[in-house]
JSON list of C-alpha atoms in Angstrom, two decimals:
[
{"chain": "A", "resi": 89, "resn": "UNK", "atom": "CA", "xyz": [5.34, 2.86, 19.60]},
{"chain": "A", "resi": 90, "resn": "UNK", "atom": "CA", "xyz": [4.92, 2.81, 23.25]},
{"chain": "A", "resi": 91, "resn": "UNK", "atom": "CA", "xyz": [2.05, 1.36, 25.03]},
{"chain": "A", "resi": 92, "resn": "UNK", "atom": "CA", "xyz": [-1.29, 4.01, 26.19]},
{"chain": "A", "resi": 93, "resn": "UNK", "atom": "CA", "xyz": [-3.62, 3.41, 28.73]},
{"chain": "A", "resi": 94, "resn": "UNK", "atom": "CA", "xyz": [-6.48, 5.93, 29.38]},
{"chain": "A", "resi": 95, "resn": "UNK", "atom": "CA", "xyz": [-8.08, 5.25, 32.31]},
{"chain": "A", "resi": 96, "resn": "UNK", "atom": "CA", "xyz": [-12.22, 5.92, 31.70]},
{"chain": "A", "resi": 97, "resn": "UNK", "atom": "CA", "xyz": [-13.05, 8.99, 32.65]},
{"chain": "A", "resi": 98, "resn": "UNK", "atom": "CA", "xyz": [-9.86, 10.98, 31.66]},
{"chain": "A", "resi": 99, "resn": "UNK", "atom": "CA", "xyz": [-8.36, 12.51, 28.37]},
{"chain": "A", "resi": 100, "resn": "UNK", "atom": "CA", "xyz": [-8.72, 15.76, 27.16]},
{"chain": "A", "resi": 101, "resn": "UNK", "atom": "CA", "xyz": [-12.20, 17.38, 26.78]},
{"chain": "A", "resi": 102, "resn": "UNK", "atom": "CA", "xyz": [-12.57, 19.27, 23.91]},
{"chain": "A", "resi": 103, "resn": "UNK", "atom": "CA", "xyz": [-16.23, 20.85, 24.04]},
{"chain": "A", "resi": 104, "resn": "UNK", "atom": "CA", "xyz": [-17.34, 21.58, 20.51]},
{"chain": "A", "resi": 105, "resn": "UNK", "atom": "CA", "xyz": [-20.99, 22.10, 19.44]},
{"chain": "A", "resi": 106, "resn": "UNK", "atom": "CA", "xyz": [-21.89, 18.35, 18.47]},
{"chain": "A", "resi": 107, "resn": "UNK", "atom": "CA", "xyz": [-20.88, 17.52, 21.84]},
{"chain": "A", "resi": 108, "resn": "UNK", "atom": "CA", "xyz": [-17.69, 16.50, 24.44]},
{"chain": "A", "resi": 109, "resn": "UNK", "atom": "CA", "xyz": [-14.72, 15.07, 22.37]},
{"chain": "A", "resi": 110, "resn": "UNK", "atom": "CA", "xyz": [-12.48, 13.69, 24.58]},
{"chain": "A", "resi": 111, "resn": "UNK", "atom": "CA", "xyz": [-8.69, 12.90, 23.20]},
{"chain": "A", "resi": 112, "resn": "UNK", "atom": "CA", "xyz": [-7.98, 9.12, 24.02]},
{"chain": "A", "resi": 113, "resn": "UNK", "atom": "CA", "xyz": [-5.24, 7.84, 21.99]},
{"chain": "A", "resi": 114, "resn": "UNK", "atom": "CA", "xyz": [-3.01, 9.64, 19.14]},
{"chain": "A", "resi": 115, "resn": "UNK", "atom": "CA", "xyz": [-0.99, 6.91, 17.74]},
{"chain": "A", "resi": 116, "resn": "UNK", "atom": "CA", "xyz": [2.27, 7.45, 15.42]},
{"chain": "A", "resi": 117, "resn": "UNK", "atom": "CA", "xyz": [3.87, 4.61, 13.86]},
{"chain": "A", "resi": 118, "resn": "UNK", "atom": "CA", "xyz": [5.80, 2.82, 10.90]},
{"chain": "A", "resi": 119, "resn": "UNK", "atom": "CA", "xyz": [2.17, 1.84, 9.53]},
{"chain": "A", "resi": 120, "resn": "UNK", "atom": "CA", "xyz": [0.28, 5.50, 9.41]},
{"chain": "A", "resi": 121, "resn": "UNK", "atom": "CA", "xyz": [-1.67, 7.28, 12.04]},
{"chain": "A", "resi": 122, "resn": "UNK", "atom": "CA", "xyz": [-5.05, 7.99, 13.34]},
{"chain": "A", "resi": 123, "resn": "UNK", "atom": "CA", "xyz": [-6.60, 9.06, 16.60]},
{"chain": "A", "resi": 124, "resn": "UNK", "atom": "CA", "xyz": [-9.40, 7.92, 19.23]},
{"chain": "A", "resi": 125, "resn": "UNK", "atom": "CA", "xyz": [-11.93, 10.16, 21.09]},
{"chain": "A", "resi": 126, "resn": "UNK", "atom": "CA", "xyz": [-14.97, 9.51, 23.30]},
{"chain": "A", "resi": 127, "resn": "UNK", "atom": "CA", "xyz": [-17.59, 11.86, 22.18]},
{"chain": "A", "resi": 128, "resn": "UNK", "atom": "CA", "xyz": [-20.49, 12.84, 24.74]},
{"chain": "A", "resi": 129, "resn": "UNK", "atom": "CA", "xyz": [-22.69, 13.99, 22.74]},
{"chain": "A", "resi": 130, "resn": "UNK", "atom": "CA", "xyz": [-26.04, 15.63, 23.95]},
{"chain": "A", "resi": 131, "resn": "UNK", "atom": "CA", "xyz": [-29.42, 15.90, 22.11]},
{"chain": "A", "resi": 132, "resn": "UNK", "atom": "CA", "xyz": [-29.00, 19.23, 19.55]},
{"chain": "A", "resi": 133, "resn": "UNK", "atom": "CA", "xyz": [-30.18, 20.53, 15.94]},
{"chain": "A", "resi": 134, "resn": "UNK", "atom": "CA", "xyz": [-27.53, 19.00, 13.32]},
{"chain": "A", "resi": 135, "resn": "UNK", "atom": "CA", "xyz": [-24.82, 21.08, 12.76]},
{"chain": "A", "resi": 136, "resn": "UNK", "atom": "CA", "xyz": [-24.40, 21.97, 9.19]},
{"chain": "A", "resi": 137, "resn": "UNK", "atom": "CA", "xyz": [-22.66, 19.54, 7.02]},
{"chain": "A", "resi": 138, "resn": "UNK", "atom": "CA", "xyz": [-18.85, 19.92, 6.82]},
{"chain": "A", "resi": 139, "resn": "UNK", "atom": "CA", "xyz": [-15.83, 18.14, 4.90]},
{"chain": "A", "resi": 140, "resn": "UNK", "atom": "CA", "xyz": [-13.05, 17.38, 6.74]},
{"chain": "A", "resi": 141, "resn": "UNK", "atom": "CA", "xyz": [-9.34, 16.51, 5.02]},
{"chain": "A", "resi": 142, "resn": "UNK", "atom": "CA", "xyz": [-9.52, 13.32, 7.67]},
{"chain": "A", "resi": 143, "resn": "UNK", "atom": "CA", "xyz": [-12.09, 10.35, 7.60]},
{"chain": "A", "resi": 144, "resn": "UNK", "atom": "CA", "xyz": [-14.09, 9.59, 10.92]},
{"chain": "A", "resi": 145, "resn": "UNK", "atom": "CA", "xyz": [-15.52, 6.56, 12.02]},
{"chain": "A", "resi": 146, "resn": "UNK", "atom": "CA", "xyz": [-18.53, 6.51, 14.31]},
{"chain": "A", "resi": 147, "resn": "UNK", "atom": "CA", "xyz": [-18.81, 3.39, 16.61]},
{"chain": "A", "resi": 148, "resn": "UNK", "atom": "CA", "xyz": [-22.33, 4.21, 18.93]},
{"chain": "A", "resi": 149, "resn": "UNK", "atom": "CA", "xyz": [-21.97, 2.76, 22.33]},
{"chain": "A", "resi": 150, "resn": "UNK", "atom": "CA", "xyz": [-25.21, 4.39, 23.70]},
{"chain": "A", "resi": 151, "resn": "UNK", "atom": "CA", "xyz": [-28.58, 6.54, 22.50]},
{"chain": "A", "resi": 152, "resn": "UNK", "atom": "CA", "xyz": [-29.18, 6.93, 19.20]},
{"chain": "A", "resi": 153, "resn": "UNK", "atom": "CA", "xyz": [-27.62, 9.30, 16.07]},
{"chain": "A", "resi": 154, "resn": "UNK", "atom": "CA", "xyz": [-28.53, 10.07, 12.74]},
{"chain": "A", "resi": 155, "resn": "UNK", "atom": "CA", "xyz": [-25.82, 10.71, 10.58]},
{"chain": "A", "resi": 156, "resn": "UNK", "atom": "CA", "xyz": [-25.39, 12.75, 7.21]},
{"chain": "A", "resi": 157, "resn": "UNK", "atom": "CA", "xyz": [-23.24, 11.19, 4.65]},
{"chain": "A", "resi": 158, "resn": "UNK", "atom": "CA", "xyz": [-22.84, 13.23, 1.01]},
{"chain": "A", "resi": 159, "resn": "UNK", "atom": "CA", "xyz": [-26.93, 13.89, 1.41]},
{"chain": "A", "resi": 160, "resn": "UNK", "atom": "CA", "xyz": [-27.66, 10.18, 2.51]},
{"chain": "A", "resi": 161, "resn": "UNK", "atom": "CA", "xyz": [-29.00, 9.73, 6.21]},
{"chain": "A", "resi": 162, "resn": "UNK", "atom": "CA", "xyz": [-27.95, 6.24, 8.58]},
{"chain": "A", "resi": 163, "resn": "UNK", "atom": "CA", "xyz": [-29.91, 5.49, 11.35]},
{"chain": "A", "resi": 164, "resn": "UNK", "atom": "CA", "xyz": [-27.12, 4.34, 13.86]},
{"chain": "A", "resi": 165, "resn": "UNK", "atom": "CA", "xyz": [-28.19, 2.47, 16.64]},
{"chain": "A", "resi": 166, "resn": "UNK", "atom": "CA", "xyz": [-25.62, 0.79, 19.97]},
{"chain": "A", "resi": 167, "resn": "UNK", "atom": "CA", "xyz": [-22.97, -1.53, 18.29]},
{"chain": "A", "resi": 168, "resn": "UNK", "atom": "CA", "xyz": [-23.82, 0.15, 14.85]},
{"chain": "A", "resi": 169, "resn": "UNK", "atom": "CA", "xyz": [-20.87, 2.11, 12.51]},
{"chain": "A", "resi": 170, "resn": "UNK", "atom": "CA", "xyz": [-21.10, 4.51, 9.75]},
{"chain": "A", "resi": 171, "resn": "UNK", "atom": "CA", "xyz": [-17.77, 6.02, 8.35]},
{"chain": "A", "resi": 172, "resn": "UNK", "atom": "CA", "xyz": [-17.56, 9.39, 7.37]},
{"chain": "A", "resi": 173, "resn": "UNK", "atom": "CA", "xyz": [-14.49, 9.51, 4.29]},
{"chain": "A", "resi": 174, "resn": "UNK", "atom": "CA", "xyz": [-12.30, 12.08, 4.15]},
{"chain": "A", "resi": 175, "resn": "UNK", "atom": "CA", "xyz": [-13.61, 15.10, 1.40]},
{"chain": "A", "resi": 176, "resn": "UNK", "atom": "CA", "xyz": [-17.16, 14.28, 2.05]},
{"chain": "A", "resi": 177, "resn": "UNK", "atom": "CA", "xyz": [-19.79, 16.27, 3.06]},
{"chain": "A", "resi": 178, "resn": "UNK", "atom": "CA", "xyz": [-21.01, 14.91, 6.69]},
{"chain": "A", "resi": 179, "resn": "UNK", "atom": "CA", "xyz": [-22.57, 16.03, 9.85]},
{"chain": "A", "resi": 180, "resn": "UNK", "atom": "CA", "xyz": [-24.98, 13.68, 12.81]},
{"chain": "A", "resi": 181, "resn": "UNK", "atom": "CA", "xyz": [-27.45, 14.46, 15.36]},
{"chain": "A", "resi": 182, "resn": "UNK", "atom": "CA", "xyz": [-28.59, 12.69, 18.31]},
{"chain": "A", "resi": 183, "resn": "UNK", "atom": "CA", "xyz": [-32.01, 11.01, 17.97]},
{"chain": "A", "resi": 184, "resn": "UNK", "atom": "CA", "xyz": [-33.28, 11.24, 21.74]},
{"chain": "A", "resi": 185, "resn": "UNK", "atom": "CA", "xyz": [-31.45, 13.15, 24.99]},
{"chain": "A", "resi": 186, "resn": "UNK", "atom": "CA", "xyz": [-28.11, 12.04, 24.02]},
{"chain": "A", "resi": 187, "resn": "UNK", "atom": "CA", "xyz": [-25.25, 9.23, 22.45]},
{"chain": "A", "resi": 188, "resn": "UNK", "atom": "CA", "xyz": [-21.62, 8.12, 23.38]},
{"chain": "A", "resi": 189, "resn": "UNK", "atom": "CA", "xyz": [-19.65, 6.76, 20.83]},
{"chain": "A", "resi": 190, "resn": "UNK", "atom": "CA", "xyz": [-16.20, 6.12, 20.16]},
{"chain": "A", "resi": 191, "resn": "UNK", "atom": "CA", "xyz": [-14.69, 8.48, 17.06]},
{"chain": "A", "resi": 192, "resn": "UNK", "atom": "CA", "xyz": [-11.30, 7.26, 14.95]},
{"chain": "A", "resi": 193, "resn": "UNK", "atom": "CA", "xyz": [-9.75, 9.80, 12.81]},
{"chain": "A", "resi": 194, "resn": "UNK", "atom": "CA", "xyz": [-7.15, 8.95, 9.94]},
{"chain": "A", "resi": 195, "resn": "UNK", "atom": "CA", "xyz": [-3.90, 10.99, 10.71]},
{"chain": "A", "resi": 196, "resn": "UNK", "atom": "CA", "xyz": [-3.35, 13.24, 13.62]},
{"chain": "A", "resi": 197, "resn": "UNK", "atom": "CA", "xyz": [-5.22, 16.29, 12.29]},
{"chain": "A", "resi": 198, "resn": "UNK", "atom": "CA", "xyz": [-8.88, 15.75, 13.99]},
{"chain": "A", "resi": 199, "resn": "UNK", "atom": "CA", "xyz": [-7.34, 16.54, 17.85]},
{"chain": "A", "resi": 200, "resn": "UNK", "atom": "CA", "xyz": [-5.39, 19.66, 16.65]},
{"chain": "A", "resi": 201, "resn": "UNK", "atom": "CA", "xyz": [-8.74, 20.70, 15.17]},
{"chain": "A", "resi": 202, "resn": "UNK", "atom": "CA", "xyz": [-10.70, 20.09, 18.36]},
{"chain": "A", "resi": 203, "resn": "UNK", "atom": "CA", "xyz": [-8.30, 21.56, 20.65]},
{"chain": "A", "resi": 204, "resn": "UNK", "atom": "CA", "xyz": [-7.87, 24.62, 18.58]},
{"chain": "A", "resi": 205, "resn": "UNK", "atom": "CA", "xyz": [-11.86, 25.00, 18.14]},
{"chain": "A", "resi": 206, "resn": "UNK", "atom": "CA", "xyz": [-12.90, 24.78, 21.72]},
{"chain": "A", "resi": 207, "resn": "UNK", "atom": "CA", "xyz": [-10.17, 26.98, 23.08]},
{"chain": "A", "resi": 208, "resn": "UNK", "atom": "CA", "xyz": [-10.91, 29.45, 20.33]},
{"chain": "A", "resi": 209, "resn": "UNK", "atom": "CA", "xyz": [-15.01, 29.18, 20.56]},
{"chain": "A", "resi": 210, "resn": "UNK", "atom": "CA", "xyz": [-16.72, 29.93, 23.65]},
{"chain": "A", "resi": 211, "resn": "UNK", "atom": "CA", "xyz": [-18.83, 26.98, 24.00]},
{"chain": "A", "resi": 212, "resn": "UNK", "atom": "CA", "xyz": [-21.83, 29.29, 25.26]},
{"chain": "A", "resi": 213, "resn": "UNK", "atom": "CA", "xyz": [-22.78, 31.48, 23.03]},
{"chain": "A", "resi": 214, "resn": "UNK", "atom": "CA", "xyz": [-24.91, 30.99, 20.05]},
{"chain": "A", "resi": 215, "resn": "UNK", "atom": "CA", "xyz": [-22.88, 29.19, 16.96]},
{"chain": "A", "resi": 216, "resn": "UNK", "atom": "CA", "xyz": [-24.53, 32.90, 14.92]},
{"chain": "A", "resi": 217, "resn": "UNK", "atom": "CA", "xyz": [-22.30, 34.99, 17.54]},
{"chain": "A", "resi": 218, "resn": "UNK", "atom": "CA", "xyz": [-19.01, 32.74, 17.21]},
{"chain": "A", "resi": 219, "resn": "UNK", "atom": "CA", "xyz": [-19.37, 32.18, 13.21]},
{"chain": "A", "resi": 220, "resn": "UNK", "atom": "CA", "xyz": [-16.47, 34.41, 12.90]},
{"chain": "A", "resi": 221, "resn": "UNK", "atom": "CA", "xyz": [-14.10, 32.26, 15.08]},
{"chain": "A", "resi": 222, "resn": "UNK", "atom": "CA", "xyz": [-15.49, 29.15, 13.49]},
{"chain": "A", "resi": 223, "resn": "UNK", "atom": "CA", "xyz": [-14.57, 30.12, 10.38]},
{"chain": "A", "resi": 224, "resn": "UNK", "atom": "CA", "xyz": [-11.37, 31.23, 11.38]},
{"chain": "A", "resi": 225, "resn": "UNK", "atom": "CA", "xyz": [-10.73, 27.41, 13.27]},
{"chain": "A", "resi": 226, "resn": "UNK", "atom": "CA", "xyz": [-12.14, 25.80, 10.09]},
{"chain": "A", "resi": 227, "resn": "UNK", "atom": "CA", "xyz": [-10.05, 27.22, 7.85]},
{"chain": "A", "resi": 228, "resn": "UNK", "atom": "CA", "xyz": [-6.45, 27.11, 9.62]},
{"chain": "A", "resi": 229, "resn": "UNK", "atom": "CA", "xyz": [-7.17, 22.93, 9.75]},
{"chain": "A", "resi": 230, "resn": "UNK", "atom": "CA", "xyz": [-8.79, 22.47, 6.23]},
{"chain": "A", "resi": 231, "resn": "UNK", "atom": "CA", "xyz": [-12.14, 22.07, 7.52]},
{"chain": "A", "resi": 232, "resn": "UNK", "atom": "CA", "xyz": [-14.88, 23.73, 5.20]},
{"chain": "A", "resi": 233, "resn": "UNK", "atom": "CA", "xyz": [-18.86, 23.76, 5.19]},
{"chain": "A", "resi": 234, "resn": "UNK", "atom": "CA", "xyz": [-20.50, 22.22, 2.71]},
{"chain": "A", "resi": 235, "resn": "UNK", "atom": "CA", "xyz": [-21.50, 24.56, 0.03]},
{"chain": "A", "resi": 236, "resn": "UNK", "atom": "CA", "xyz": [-19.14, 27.21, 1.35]}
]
């Protein structure tokens, strides 16, 4: 393992719909995996739920987020956590104009996902125009919606 530094402001910015996920840290060692991102997140309806293969964790730094958990809402508020496990059916939303938050993956699956999903998205057109290409993203990284 060799040491990262990220300065602020720099990473890779993956725009996806729930917001900016910017890559901070992937680390690889003897003890298991997982990734950091700083998500930007702006104030927009909730996505529909999804299960991902990886779990998140959700640390808010600023605003406010309401998150989805297998049908059970969190109000998260600054210095607040909720963890979203791996196979369960999650989503959030901003509660006000927007949140910042740090976002730890397990393994080293989340980043591939975002990279692939906002260079295969356009980040501008309405998620009803792009379904196709979501779908497509989704399924090539074991991502599924809820229900689906």
């Amino acid at each position: 393992m060799t040491t990262i530094h990220i300065p602020p402001g720099e990473g890779r910015i993956n725009p996806m719909p729930d917001g900016d996920h910017v890559a901070k840290a992937a680390v690889h060692d003897a003890e298991g995996s997982f990734e950091v991102f700083e998500v930007i997140a702006p104030a927009r309806p909730m996505a529909p739920p999804h299960v991902s293969p990886w779990t998140g964790v959700l640390y808010l730094l600023e605003g406010r987020v309401t998150a989805l958990v297998d049908g059970t809402t969190y109000d998260v508020e600054p210095g607040g956590t909720v963890v979203f496990p791996a196979g369960t059916p999650c989503s959030f939303e901003v509660a006000g104009e927007s949140a910042r938050f740090v976002g730890i993956t397990t393994g080293d699956r989340a980043g591939r996902f975002f990279a692939d999903f906002a260079g295969s998205v356009p980040p501008d057109r309405p998620v009803e125009e792009s379904l196709q290409a979501i779908l497509a993203v989704t399924q090539r990284h074991g991502v599924r919606l809820a229900g689906a």
